[in-house]
Structure formats: structure tokens, C-alpha cells
Amino acid sequence: MGSGEGRAPRRGRARGNPGSFDGLHRSCKEVFPPQMEGVKLIVTKTLSSHFQVTHTVHMSTLGPSGYRFNATFLGDRQLGPTEVFPTLLGDMDSAGSLNAQVLQLLGERLRTKAVFQAQRSRFVTWQFDAEYRGDDCTAALTLGNPDLLAGSGILVAHFLQSVTARLVLGAELVYHRRPGEEGAILTLAAPNWEATLNVGYGGAHASYYHRANEQVQVGVELEANPRLQESSFAFGYQLNLPRANAVFRGLLDSSWSVGGVLEKRLPPLPVTLALGAFLNHRRDRFHCGFGVTVA
Amino acid sequence: KSAPKSQKSAPKSPKNPPKIPLKIPKNQPQNPHKSAPKPAQNALKIPKKSAPKSPQKSAPQSKKIGPKIPKKSAPKSQKWAPKCPKNHRKMELFPVQMEGVKLTVNKGLSNHFQVNHTVALSTLGESNYHFGATYVGTKHLSPTEAFPVLVGDMDNSGSLNAQVVHQVSSRIRSKIAFQTQQSKFVNWQVDGEYRGGDFTAALTLGNPDILMGSGILVAHYLQSVTPALALGAELVYHRRPGEEGAVLSLAGRYSAPSWIGTVTLGQAGAHLTYYHRASEQLQVGVEFEASTRLQDSSVAFGYQLELPRGNLLFRGSLDSSWQVGAVLEKKLPPLPLTLALGAFINHRKEKFHCGFGLTIG
């Protein structure tokens, strides 16, 4: 489905959901457990109400181990619980790869974002986008990796319109310097469940998210890619046990992958312990890992 | 030449080169809080895991110290001294290599019988399932030791590990052990130990094969010279069709109130250990092994930190092959659960292993 890097929030109206193209499937994706391997230690330090710093040490069983440093600056303007402007985010790892993002609000309805990504000393991604949030519609334009000298780049345009209180329809257009591609997004939403469908030349992506009760959430995802001639299906669930300070996520895949991640907070210390294991029956591979997050 | 002998000692727990524990085998490091001195929570008073289980554990566990010296000149004799409860503990200091996820369920069925199930999902080798059963008899030597003890362990590929330990008379204890890989017997041994007033003598017959005329005979003798000093010797005689040989090693142990030092010297090399109990919570051990056959030597440093009030046990080790490892075990009351997290990094080979395990019961 093109580059999929643009931003297309669900609805302009105050439904409360954050916007982003990936946000369409985000509810379902957050149910799935993240792949864990090796040992990870994360220490987060809040230096002031505006500035926060994170150190991550990852000792990996599969690839190289490394250290990563992350700094986040939050500005004064707060629009929602997770939206603060301007936001400056920087992430650097021990190999010298950099990830930087700047989010800024221009005017009441216009948001802009710039993202830079470098692997060691080479820039691999640089993109800029702007998003306009109307009362019941959202329009976004993203320019990815524009290269004036080589004359290449990617342009993504999104438009989402709230048709009814529950139904959101939209479209996405991705233009390469090569022949352009088009796609369509269809999203249905209800208080307890969400279904999202993306259909385009690049394939189809459908997801269904259901909140069974306060503790259990379930997600199902189907992806089909005609170009690679393959499709995959995943089922995940999340179990919240706030009284036990634990969250468990489980996953079952069409490639016969089974995985689970358990995250437990350990009061009174501000420490979270995460244990995860993934077993791929088809390839007979097993990964396990655990991590500690401090604050 | 020492190959037959190392087979015999393979079933021992990873850190004890050829230990043939005639006392009731102590727990594997997984259940530190259930060791004999402390009354177990369920009906049985015996330690849960015994030596036979160790060979089924994943291979990396046995490679704690860089080159594995053939277990000929072993500190085995040190364990057989009239009073040596601390020797076992010294060897349990070092963390066990963990990789993958392990789930262990222990169930005590009665005062005499206990069963355990272990499922191990491994990232490196094969995943497996073990079933173990332990029977403890009615003849009581002391509140924590009862005889006979029958221990059996079977895994999903059919490999069996069995031990029978019995106190034949007040001073003589005997043991029979069998080990098979799938359906082939790889180890069968019988031994007897005699405990005198101030000495211990033991005789072990390993893998005797009358038809082929091969086998290994090991004789131990350990004498308490003074209350603190014990000296002894070990003679290993092995025979195969066409060759035979004997190896002699001398051993000594000095025990002070807070530390123990042992030395084993022989034709095959030297083995020195030093164990120090720094405080109620901290124990430290250093081990040096040199092998003339492999022309190699290694040093390992390990420590154990116990926090009983925090239900925590931490073991760390540092090796001369630049291997650093640690295991953290935490009991989770009120449930009878123990969570173990372990990670090992070998800087020289740039390999990292981590794993965690859960023990129920």
C-alpha cells in the first residue's frame, strides 16, 4: 500500500483518537505482543516537565548488542493527553544511527512534522508532512525522501471524512516518480469494536479489534499482498490485570508462530519487568527474552 | 584414556566435576531455598532435584569453565570427608547457564513419593520434556536424610536416568546409577562408601563390562589429619581390551570457620578451589583448573548473594575465558512459585544467552 508513511487521522471531530495512517490499525496492533529477544534494560529519567531522557541497553542473542540514547523535548502547547507541541525527539544508538523528529503546530488546525533517519552516517529517510484537521474531515500531505538532484521522491495524500458518527471513509493516494498508485481506506468504528479495511493495488489489509470487557481485548488481522503472492493472518489478545499490575499479550499467526509477552509492574519501585517468548513451529525457532524498564 | 571416566561423571551436576554424591543429592541451583537444611514446604523433606537430571539439561550448561578438563583428577574425594556439608554449597555458588524458557512443576504425592515435570523450550538445541520421580524410604539416618532413595528421570526421547542410594549399614552406603541415551546404556556404575571415625574410603566400579573385559575402578581415601585438615588420595584404574592404566591424585582440604580451601594434584593436572563465606548473605568462591592433557588452565570467580527477606538469590560468575554470567532467582509468595532469570555473555566469542524459568511447587 505504497509507502504508508503519511498521516491520515481518523476524524476531525473530537472522537479522541489520535491521528496517523498507522493509527487506523493501531488499536489492533497494540493488542499484539512485541517480539522480544535478549535482555533489555530501559532507564527513563524525567529531567523536567518538558525534558525527558531514556537510556536503553539491549543485549541481543541474535544480532549485535547496543546502547541507545533518546531525548525528548515537549513544548508548552498541549492539545490532548498525548499531543504536545512542539515535540522534538532524538534517538541515537551506539552505531551512530540517528532518528530525529520534530512536530509542530502552525495555527489551530495545521500540524507539521519532519522526520530524519540516518543509518550510521548515511541518511535513509527524510520526510515532511502537513496535516489539516477540519471539523469532520482530515487532509494530509506527505513528502518523502525528496531528492531535487536526482528528481525522485514520494508524495502521499490522505483524506478522511466522517460520514456518520461511527463511520469514517477516506482515501489515500501515493505517487512515486515511478507510475503512481492509488488506494482506498474504509473504516468502521463503534465504541466496543473497530474494523478497518485498506484496499489498493498494493494489497489488502483488514483488521478487527474488539474489546470484550475491561480486561480482555482481542484483535484479528489479515494482510494480503498480490505482488509477493502471499497473505498472512494473525490473532492476538491482550489481558489487563490492573490489580495484579500485569498485562499479558498473546499471539497466534498463520505462519504457525505462537508468542506471549508478560509485563508486570513491581511496585513500590518504578520498575517494569517484561518476559517474552516466541515459538515459530514451522521453522522450529524459539526466541525468548526479558527486559527491565526503570521509571 | 580418561574418556571412560568422564562418561561416568557426565551425569553429575555441571559444576561438580565427577561428583558421586552418596549423601542425598542436593538440589540443583533452581531450588536454592529448598535445600536440605530448610524444611521443604510440601510433605517430603528431601531435596527435589538430584544429579541425574543434569545431563538432560542443555549442553551449554556443562561448559562453564572454558576447556572441560576430563574428570579424572577430581575433587571428588573432598566431598567424602566425614564432615563436608559446605563442599556442596561451594560448588552451588556458580550460576547455571540458562537459555530458553523452562517450566518445572513439582508435586509431592506423599511423604515418600514426589514427582516432577519439566518442559524446556530451548533456543539453541532441542526442546524437551522430562518426567522425574523420587521415592524416599523409611530408614531415617537423621531428620533430613532418609534411605533408600530411588530417583528416576525420563525424557521425551526415552533417555533414562536412574539412581538408587541406600545405607546398607550404619557406616556403609552404596549407590547404583544407570544412564541411557534413548535406548542405549551409556553409564552404569555401582559404588560403596565406608565412613569411619575419622576417615572415609570409597570404591566405585564404573561401566564394568565382563564380556569385553573393560571398566573403570576408582578408589578414594580421605583422612582427617587434624580437625581442620583432611588429606586423601584417589586412584583411578581403567581397562579396555588392549590397554590399561592407572592415575593417582592427591587431595587436601583445609577448613577454617569461614573459608575452605581444597587442592587436588595429580598426573592429569591440578584443581584448586577456595570458598569463603563473607557474611550471612554473601559467599564467594574461586576455582582454578589446570590440565596437563589439554595444556590449558582456567580460573573462575563466582559469588552468591542471598536475601532471604526479599526472597531473592543472586549468583554471578566471571571466567578467565571472558565469560560473565548471572542468575537471579526470586520466590513469589504467597504462591509456591520461583522465577529464575539468567543471562550469560561470552565476550571472547561474542555470544549471548539468556533465559528464564518458572518453578511451581
XYZ file of C-alpha atoms in Angstrom:
656
model
C 0.000 0.000 0.000
C 2.587 2.484 -1.053
C 4.900 3.948 1.467
C 2.321 4.127 4.182
C 4.247 6.795 5.882
C 1.780 9.616 5.696
C -0.547 10.774 8.374
C -4.270 10.368 8.000
C -6.137 10.684 11.232
C -9.453 9.121 11.617
C -11.743 12.012 12.100
C -11.547 15.693 12.637
C -14.259 15.639 15.251
C -13.424 15.168 18.857
C -13.669 11.431 18.951
C -10.485 11.434 20.907
C -8.468 9.083 18.775
C -5.052 10.172 17.699
C -4.452 10.527 14.036
C -1.963 8.786 11.851
C -2.178 6.451 8.912
C -0.848 3.683 11.072
C -3.382 4.743 13.633
C -6.064 3.101 11.581
C -4.819 -0.294 12.571
C -3.239 0.827 15.796
C -5.886 -0.467 18.167
C -5.480 -3.896 16.729
C -1.719 -3.727 16.567
C -1.387 -2.692 20.174
C -3.049 -5.886 21.238
C -0.306 -7.978 19.708
C 2.801 -8.756 21.753
C 6.052 -7.217 20.550
C 8.785 -9.635 19.574
C 11.259 -9.937 22.383
C 14.656 -11.473 22.364
C 17.646 -10.974 24.554
C 17.820 -8.819 27.614
C 16.837 -5.185 27.608
C 17.270 -2.582 30.289
C 15.484 0.738 29.897
C 16.031 3.628 32.238
C 13.863 6.683 31.809
C 14.640 9.903 33.548
C 12.405 12.921 33.515
C 14.564 15.946 33.952
C 11.796 18.492 33.970
C 8.222 18.830 32.858
C 9.497 19.490 29.366
C 12.505 17.248 29.026
C 12.909 13.519 29.277
C 15.820 11.232 28.614
C 15.912 7.455 28.086
C 18.836 5.053 28.094
C 18.369 1.617 26.611
C 20.872 -1.216 26.794
C 19.988 -4.186 24.673
C 21.937 -7.415 24.831
C 20.763 -9.438 21.885
C 21.018 -13.147 21.234
C 20.519 -12.765 17.506
C 22.145 -9.599 16.326
C 24.569 -7.069 17.697
C 24.030 -5.623 21.125
C 23.939 -1.907 21.588
C 23.165 1.114 23.622
C 20.666 3.709 22.620
C 20.089 7.194 23.930
C 16.849 9.026 23.488
C 15.959 12.592 24.367
C 12.502 14.146 24.143
C 11.570 17.756 24.476
C 7.946 18.756 24.902
C 6.758 22.275 24.371
C 4.061 24.306 26.009
C 1.063 23.788 23.840
C -0.942 20.779 24.878
C -3.872 19.694 22.763
C -4.555 16.311 24.203
C -3.144 13.769 26.633
C -0.554 12.622 24.127
C -0.316 15.612 21.891
C 2.018 18.314 22.980
C 3.555 20.858 20.642
C 6.246 21.434 19.730
C 7.771 17.995 20.247
C 11.389 17.307 19.468
C 12.553 13.728 19.603
C 16.067 12.449 19.105
C 17.359 8.912 19.254
C 20.957 7.849 18.763
C 22.417 4.417 19.079
C 25.904 3.073 19.654
C 26.488 2.528 15.943
C 25.794 6.172 15.218
C 22.345 5.750 13.688
C 20.149 8.710 14.324
C 16.410 9.138 14.402
C 15.031 12.642 14.783
C 11.516 14.017 14.664
C 10.085 17.468 15.013
C 6.357 18.003 15.448
C 4.977 21.499 15.369
C 1.599 23.113 15.350
C 1.061 26.005 12.968
C -2.191 27.702 13.692
C -5.191 25.985 15.162
C -5.683 23.215 12.692
C -2.446 22.706 10.873
C 0.160 20.258 12.145
C 3.511 19.715 10.605
C 6.114 17.047 11.122
C 9.656 16.483 9.918
C 11.402 13.127 10.271
C 15.056 12.349 9.662
C 16.623 8.953 9.883
C 20.266 8.060 9.420
C 21.939 4.666 9.425
C 25.456 5.239 10.673
C 26.362 8.291 8.682
C 24.060 7.912 5.740
C 20.620 9.476 5.639
C 17.999 6.970 4.659
C 14.799 8.854 5.362
C 13.899 12.498 5.357
C 10.293 13.404 5.118
C 7.994 16.297 5.788
C 4.294 16.316 6.205
C 1.435 18.610 6.953
C -1.998 17.748 8.218
C -5.104 19.829 8.308
C -7.828 18.833 10.743
C -11.202 20.173 9.927
C -14.393 19.722 11.886
C -15.221 16.391 10.416
C -12.507 15.749 7.920
C -8.769 15.422 7.826
C -6.442 16.088 4.949
C -2.750 15.292 4.992
C 0.115 15.670 2.587
C 3.449 13.924 2.970
C 6.628 14.412 1.026
C 9.063 11.558 1.491
C 12.742 11.493 0.565
C 12.547 14.365 -1.885
C 15.692 14.499 -3.921
C 15.894 17.510 -6.195
C 19.162 16.491 -7.775
C 18.020 13.002 -8.698
C 14.453 14.117 -9.279
C 12.885 11.431 -7.156
C 10.591 11.320 -4.206
C 7.339 10.064 -2.817
C 4.195 12.087 -2.353
C 1.329 10.790 -0.259
C -2.022 12.472 0.120
C -4.708 11.391 2.567
C -8.245 12.425 3.060
C -10.582 11.129 5.755
C -14.185 12.136 6.173
C -16.537 11.273 8.981
C -19.670 10.196 7.178
C -21.646 9.372 10.301
C -20.791 9.341 13.973
C -19.441 5.851 13.574
C -18.309 5.565 10.018
C -15.201 7.114 8.593
C -14.323 6.856 4.949
C -11.205 8.012 3.290
C -8.740 7.659 0.501
C -5.009 7.630 0.104
C -3.004 8.476 -2.941
C 0.658 7.595 -3.208
C 2.704 8.992 -6.019
C 6.202 7.828 -6.797
C 8.314 9.150 -9.503
C 7.505 5.818 -10.998
C 3.954 5.047 -12.030
C 1.643 6.231 -9.285
C -0.535 4.020 -7.155
C -3.910 4.628 -5.663
C -5.726 3.047 -2.795
C -8.837 3.400 -0.728
C -9.428 3.214 3.018
C -12.633 2.187 4.638
C -13.002 2.361 8.394
C -15.977 1.493 10.528
C -15.947 2.227 14.186
C -18.107 1.583 17.209
C -17.460 2.079 20.949
C -16.511 -1.548 21.607
C -15.102 -2.640 18.350
C -13.347 -1.321 15.282
C -12.966 -2.746 11.859
C -10.564 -1.310 9.351
C -10.053 -2.210 5.747
C -7.431 -0.948 3.314
C -7.734 -1.976 -0.272
C -5.424 -0.974 -3.045
C -3.108 -2.092 -5.790
C -0.518 -2.937 -3.213
C -2.730 -5.366 -1.458
C -5.392 -5.520 1.187
C -5.100 -5.070 4.897
C -8.038 -5.736 7.159
C -8.150 -5.630 10.920
C -10.790 -6.118 13.549
C -10.454 -5.034 17.134
C -12.871 -5.954 19.866
C -12.914 -5.002 23.489
C -14.659 -7.896 25.170
C -14.659 -6.430 28.638
C -12.490 -4.237 30.779
C -9.769 -6.784 30.914
C -9.801 -8.580 27.605
C -9.176 -7.115 24.190
C -8.968 -9.155 21.041
C -7.598 -8.317 17.626
C -7.573 -10.099 14.301
C -5.547 -9.001 11.306
C -5.420 -10.119 7.717
C -2.893 -8.943 5.165
C -2.762 -9.941 1.534
C -0.095 -8.911 -0.906
C -0.697 -9.901 -4.521
C 2.717 -8.743 -5.609
C 4.516 -11.139 -3.301
C 1.699 -13.629 -3.717
C 1.282 -14.167 -0.044
C -1.128 -13.421 2.721
C -1.000 -13.718 6.449
C -3.426 -13.841 9.276
C -2.814 -13.085 12.915
C -4.894 -13.376 16.044
C -3.921 -11.580 19.203
C -5.349 -10.849 22.578
C -4.480 -8.661 25.499
C -5.322 -9.356 29.087
C -5.177 -6.453 31.516
C -4.960 -7.226 35.176
C -4.593 -3.869 36.862
C -4.935 -5.295 40.322
C -2.062 -7.632 39.671
C -0.202 -4.858 37.847
C 0.221 -7.165 34.897
C -0.546 -7.073 31.189
C -0.345 -10.194 29.083
C -0.405 -10.252 25.293
C -0.690 -13.385 23.235
C -0.369 -14.029 19.541
C -1.139 -16.822 17.093
C -0.087 -16.498 13.480
C -0.852 -18.130 10.197
C 2.825 -18.978 9.893
C 2.358 -21.125 12.990
C 4.015 -18.637 15.272
C 2.889 -18.547 18.852
C 4.079 -15.898 21.231
C 3.364 -14.250 24.512
C 4.679 -11.297 26.457
C 4.004 -10.653 30.109
C 4.650 -7.226 31.561
C 4.484 -6.768 35.250
C 4.988 -3.656 37.265
C 6.758 -4.123 40.525
C 5.553 -1.546 42.985
C 6.759 0.273 45.001
C 9.783 0.535 42.737
C 9.125 2.249 39.409
C 10.254 -0.908 37.668
C 8.506 -2.947 34.996
C 9.618 -6.469 34.182
C 8.788 -7.887 30.767
C 9.114 -11.574 29.878
C 8.534 -12.672 26.318
C 8.858 -15.811 24.259
C 8.043 -16.616 20.646
C 7.939 -20.035 19.079
C 7.772 -20.496 15.331
C 6.637 -24.046 14.814
C 7.115 -24.072 11.095
C 10.739 -23.010 11.211
C 11.375 -24.627 14.572
C 12.747 -21.472 16.075
C 12.330 -20.236 19.558
C 13.186 -16.809 20.933
C 12.852 -15.623 24.437
C 13.879 -12.504 26.193
C 13.263 -10.349 29.167
C 13.651 -6.696 29.917
C 13.579 -4.288 32.780
C 12.291 -0.764 32.453
C 13.159 1.660 35.185
C 10.680 4.529 35.502
C 42.363 -42.545 28.149
C 40.203 -40.764 30.523
C 37.214 -40.924 28.241
C 35.533 -43.789 30.061
C 35.861 -41.958 33.299
C 34.390 -38.758 32.001
C 31.394 -40.684 30.839
C 30.825 -41.832 34.331
C 30.959 -38.364 35.658
C 28.776 -36.881 32.989
C 25.609 -37.251 34.993
C 26.875 -35.052 37.725
C 25.673 -31.529 38.085
C 27.593 -29.148 35.905
C 29.758 -27.552 38.476
C 30.946 -30.663 40.264
C 33.401 -32.453 38.111
C 32.971 -36.041 38.925
C 30.791 -35.918 41.941
C 29.185 -39.071 43.063
C 27.109 -37.778 45.873
C 26.483 -40.581 48.216
C 24.710 -38.266 50.505
C 21.271 -37.424 49.371
C 21.909 -35.411 46.278
C 21.490 -31.755 46.951
C 19.226 -29.586 44.932
C 20.112 -28.191 41.620
C 20.529 -24.477 41.852
C 16.971 -23.989 40.766
C 15.591 -24.608 44.194
C 18.028 -22.990 46.498
C 15.533 -22.407 49.207
C 14.508 -25.974 49.357
C 17.909 -27.352 50.250
C 18.051 -29.931 52.950
C 18.683 -27.727 55.974
C 15.458 -25.874 55.468
C 12.282 -27.892 55.825
C 10.601 -28.239 52.476
C 7.201 -26.850 52.028
C 5.488 -29.966 50.966
C 5.362 -33.265 52.713
C 8.731 -34.501 51.551
C 11.838 -33.407 53.286
C 14.269 -34.421 50.620
C 15.720 -32.064 48.086
C 13.778 -32.024 44.910
C 16.233 -32.298 42.084
C 19.025 -34.754 42.021
C 22.141 -35.136 39.978
C 20.717 -37.454 37.317
C 18.762 -34.673 35.777
C 21.715 -32.620 34.778
C 22.796 -34.376 31.591
C 19.440 -33.715 30.027
C 19.865 -30.070 30.573
C 21.017 -28.219 27.540
C 24.574 -28.654 26.515
C 25.817 -25.140 27.263
C 25.351 -25.759 30.923
C 28.248 -28.106 31.120
C 30.597 -25.643 29.551
C 31.036 -23.383 32.428
C 34.771 -23.233 32.539
C 36.423 -22.873 29.145
C 38.131 -26.170 28.421
C 36.397 -29.012 30.079
C 39.072 -30.995 31.791
C 38.467 -34.712 31.690
C 37.144 -35.558 35.036
C 39.972 -37.668 36.207
C 41.757 -35.753 38.841
C 38.713 -34.604 40.571
C 37.832 -33.017 43.817
C 35.535 -35.916 44.313
C 37.433 -37.068 47.309
C 36.850 -33.827 49.072
C 33.175 -34.403 49.285
C 33.542 -37.628 51.113
C 35.228 -36.346 54.175
C 33.452 -37.068 57.410
C 32.035 -33.602 57.615
C 31.673 -31.748 54.416
C 28.298 -30.093 54.137
C 29.907 -26.945 52.880
C 31.560 -28.510 49.882
C 28.327 -28.919 48.086
C 27.371 -25.403 48.811
C 30.638 -24.155 47.488
C 30.018 -25.778 44.164
C 26.485 -24.472 44.025
C 27.799 -20.935 44.113
C 28.266 -20.712 40.411
C 25.282 -19.779 38.270
C 23.946 -22.321 35.860
C 23.837 -21.363 32.193
C 20.280 -20.676 31.248
C 18.874 -20.392 27.810
C 15.338 -20.631 26.650
C 12.324 -20.986 28.804
C 11.842 -23.712 31.365
C 8.774 -24.622 33.329
C 9.051 -27.018 36.242
C 6.203 -28.404 38.254
C 6.946 -30.303 41.444
C 4.290 -32.295 43.105
C 4.614 -34.138 46.356
C 2.275 -37.059 46.367
C 3.030 -38.291 49.837
C 5.684 -38.206 52.483
C 7.711 -40.662 50.498
C 6.902 -40.005 46.889
C 7.388 -36.998 44.702
C 7.014 -36.327 41.027
C 8.221 -33.510 38.796
C 7.522 -32.423 35.247
C 9.835 -30.158 33.304
C 9.187 -28.566 29.945
C 12.187 -26.843 28.433
C 11.891 -24.735 25.291
C 15.373 -24.165 24.005
C 16.690 -21.508 21.659
C 19.831 -23.426 20.820
C 19.143 -27.107 20.919
C 16.140 -29.316 21.150
C 13.189 -28.598 23.347
C 12.250 -31.452 25.605
C 10.061 -32.718 28.366
C 11.298 -34.538 31.435
C 9.429 -36.592 33.905
C 11.064 -37.386 37.196
C 10.032 -39.413 40.182
C 11.660 -39.696 43.589
C 10.992 -42.188 46.285
C 12.369 -41.879 49.783
C 12.314 -44.812 52.098
C 11.622 -45.233 55.725
C 15.022 -45.733 57.248
C 15.959 -42.435 58.827
C 19.524 -41.524 59.445
C 18.743 -38.007 60.560
C 15.770 -35.676 60.252
C 16.889 -34.699 56.778
C 18.302 -37.920 55.436
C 16.264 -40.978 54.766
C 17.075 -44.153 52.898
C 16.699 -45.799 50.486
C 16.387 -43.102 47.867
C 15.269 -44.026 44.375
C 15.412 -41.338 41.740
C 14.328 -41.738 38.142
C 14.182 -39.308 35.264
C 12.913 -39.915 31.767
C 12.749 -37.536 28.882
C 10.669 -37.398 25.755
C 13.259 -39.172 23.624
C 13.384 -42.069 26.011
C 16.633 -41.283 27.786
C 16.590 -42.572 31.303
C 18.498 -41.613 34.381
C 18.146 -43.727 37.481
C 19.845 -43.826 40.854
C 19.408 -45.924 43.916
C 21.104 -44.835 47.106
C 20.939 -46.972 50.180
C 22.515 -47.110 53.580
C 23.479 -50.727 53.918
C 24.715 -50.460 57.453
C 25.466 -47.696 59.867
C 28.737 -46.934 58.161
C 28.400 -48.255 54.668
C 26.445 -46.510 51.983
C 26.047 -47.759 48.467
C 24.770 -46.371 45.240
C 23.823 -47.728 41.851
C 23.354 -45.435 38.883
C 22.217 -46.001 35.326
C 22.067 -43.654 32.416
C 20.801 -44.259 28.910
C 20.689 -42.193 25.761
C 17.418 -43.154 24.192
C 17.673 -46.899 24.327
C 21.390 -47.362 24.673
C 23.009 -47.651 28.069
C 25.902 -45.247 28.356
C 26.584 -45.376 32.055
C 26.162 -47.974 34.695
C 28.049 -47.831 37.902
C 27.950 -49.110 41.421
C 29.826 -47.824 44.388
C 30.198 -48.227 48.077
C 31.441 -45.848 50.714
C 32.643 -46.600 54.190
C 32.702 -43.865 56.808
C 34.999 -44.499 59.680
C 35.564 -42.365 62.730
C 37.945 -40.014 61.044
C 38.325 -41.327 57.548
C 36.291 -42.178 54.508
C 37.037 -44.869 51.984
C 35.098 -45.430 48.803
C 35.205 -47.786 45.882
C 33.448 -47.206 42.587
C 33.066 -49.559 39.694
C 32.096 -47.792 36.504
C 30.794 -49.311 33.301
C 32.019 -52.794 34.049
C 31.803 -54.993 31.004
C 32.705 -58.588 31.713
C 32.364 -59.767 28.146
C 34.712 -57.166 26.764
C 36.874 -57.018 29.835
C 36.680 -53.288 30.289
C 35.698 -50.982 33.075
C 36.840 -48.309 35.453
C 37.675 -48.721 39.078
C 38.030 -45.723 41.329
C 39.238 -45.863 44.892
C 39.136 -42.939 47.281
C 40.573 -42.409 50.659
C 40.281 -39.323 52.784
C 41.715 -38.979 56.255
C 41.178 -36.223 58.771
C 44.646 -35.394 59.975
C 43.585 -32.575 62.227
C 40.102 -31.165 62.822
C 40.726 -28.667 60.089
C 42.940 -30.533 57.659
C 41.967 -33.552 55.620
C 44.275 -35.363 53.239
C 43.439 -38.015 50.782
C 44.180 -39.758 47.556
C 42.328 -41.022 44.559
C 43.333 -43.877 42.341
C 41.645 -44.425 39.019
C 42.271 -47.652 37.183
C 40.754 -48.116 33.794
C 40.942 -51.028 31.492
C 39.959 -51.603 27.932
C 40.783 -54.556 25.723
C 44.336 -53.900 24.837
C 45.172 -51.144 27.256
C 45.006 -50.368 30.892
C 46.244 -47.592 33.057
C 46.068 -46.004 36.439
C 46.155 -42.435 37.578
C 46.844 -41.280 41.063
C 45.950 -37.904 42.529
C 46.411 -36.435 45.935
C 43.930 -34.158 47.588
C 43.899 -31.948 50.590
C 41.365 -29.748 52.242
C 41.683 -27.156 54.903
C 38.592 -25.877 56.654
C 38.517 -22.725 58.672
C 35.415 -21.281 60.319
C 34.638 -19.040 57.398
C 36.563 -20.467 54.492
C 37.553 -23.713 52.888
C 40.448 -24.359 50.580
C 40.962 -27.541 48.620
C 43.767 -28.752 46.430
C 43.845 -31.709 44.112
C 47.064 -32.616 42.361
C 47.641 -35.445 40.015
C 49.163 -36.619 36.810
C 46.254 -35.151 34.898
C 46.532 -31.712 36.330
C 45.683 -29.576 39.285
C 42.469 -28.275 40.691
C 42.325 -25.669 43.409
C 39.262 -24.159 44.963
C 38.715 -21.563 47.606
C 35.395 -20.866 49.193
C 34.737 -18.016 51.541
C 31.661 -17.160 53.476
C 31.953 -13.417 53.809
C 28.758 -12.859 55.701
C 25.338 -14.357 56.221
C 24.367 -13.169 52.810
C 27.475 -13.257 50.691
C 29.504 -16.276 49.680
C 32.429 -16.137 47.332
C 34.309 -18.871 45.512
C 37.343 -19.080 43.270
C 38.277 -22.118 41.238
C 41.411 -22.868 39.305
C 41.793 -25.791 36.968
C 44.849 -26.817 35.033
C 45.026 -29.793 32.749
C 48.241 -31.301 31.532
C 46.467 -33.275 28.887
C 44.754 -30.302 27.288
C 47.611 -27.995 28.149
C 45.137 -25.458 29.351
C 44.122 -23.761 32.527
C 41.249 -21.611 33.628
C 40.115 -19.571 36.553
C 36.565 -18.854 37.572
C 35.259 -16.493 40.174
C 31.741 -16.757 41.479
C 29.630 -15.299 44.211
C 26.246 -15.824 45.703
C 24.121 -13.215 47.350
C 21.186 -14.326 49.442
C 18.462 -12.049 50.613
C 16.013 -14.281 52.394
C 13.864 -11.402 53.473
C 13.494 -10.315 49.888
C 13.107 -13.935 48.788
C 15.963 -13.324 46.441
C 19.014 -15.275 45.420
C 21.600 -13.904 43.045
C 24.599 -15.744 41.631
C 27.253 -14.223 39.463
C 30.366 -15.579 37.817
C 33.356 -14.330 35.900
C 35.628 -16.602 33.952
C 39.088 -16.488 32.521
C 37.604 -17.141 29.105
C 35.926 -13.738 29.479
C 32.585 -15.154 30.218
C 30.309 -13.265 32.552
C 27.042 -14.643 33.758
C 24.409 -14.210 36.361
C 21.249 -15.860 37.548
C 18.589 -14.233 39.667
C 16.023 -16.341 41.467
C 13.061 -14.910 43.224
C 10.339 -16.623 45.108
C 6.918 -15.148 44.652
C 4.945 -15.639 47.798
C 2.199 -16.478 48.604
C 2.173 -18.730 45.556
C 4.705 -21.560 45.595
C 6.404 -20.059 42.553
C 10.028 -19.355 41.848
C 11.076 -17.211 38.926
C 14.616 -17.525 37.623
C 16.207 -15.094 35.171
C 19.611 -15.836 33.757
C 21.967 -14.387 31.200
C 25.471 -15.311 30.072
C 27.733 -13.381 27.790
C 30.943 -14.732 26.366
C 32.929 -11.716 25.332
C 35.603 -13.629 23.554
C 33.203 -15.493 21.303
C 30.695 -12.651 21.368
C 27.823 -14.863 22.250
C 24.956 -14.011 24.491
C 22.427 -16.364 26.028
C 19.515 -15.507 28.183
C 16.654 -17.468 29.569
C 14.093 -17.593 32.265
C 12.301 -20.314 34.071
C 9.419 -20.828 36.387
C 9.182 -23.473 39.064
C 5.867 -24.369 40.585
C 5.814 -26.246 43.802
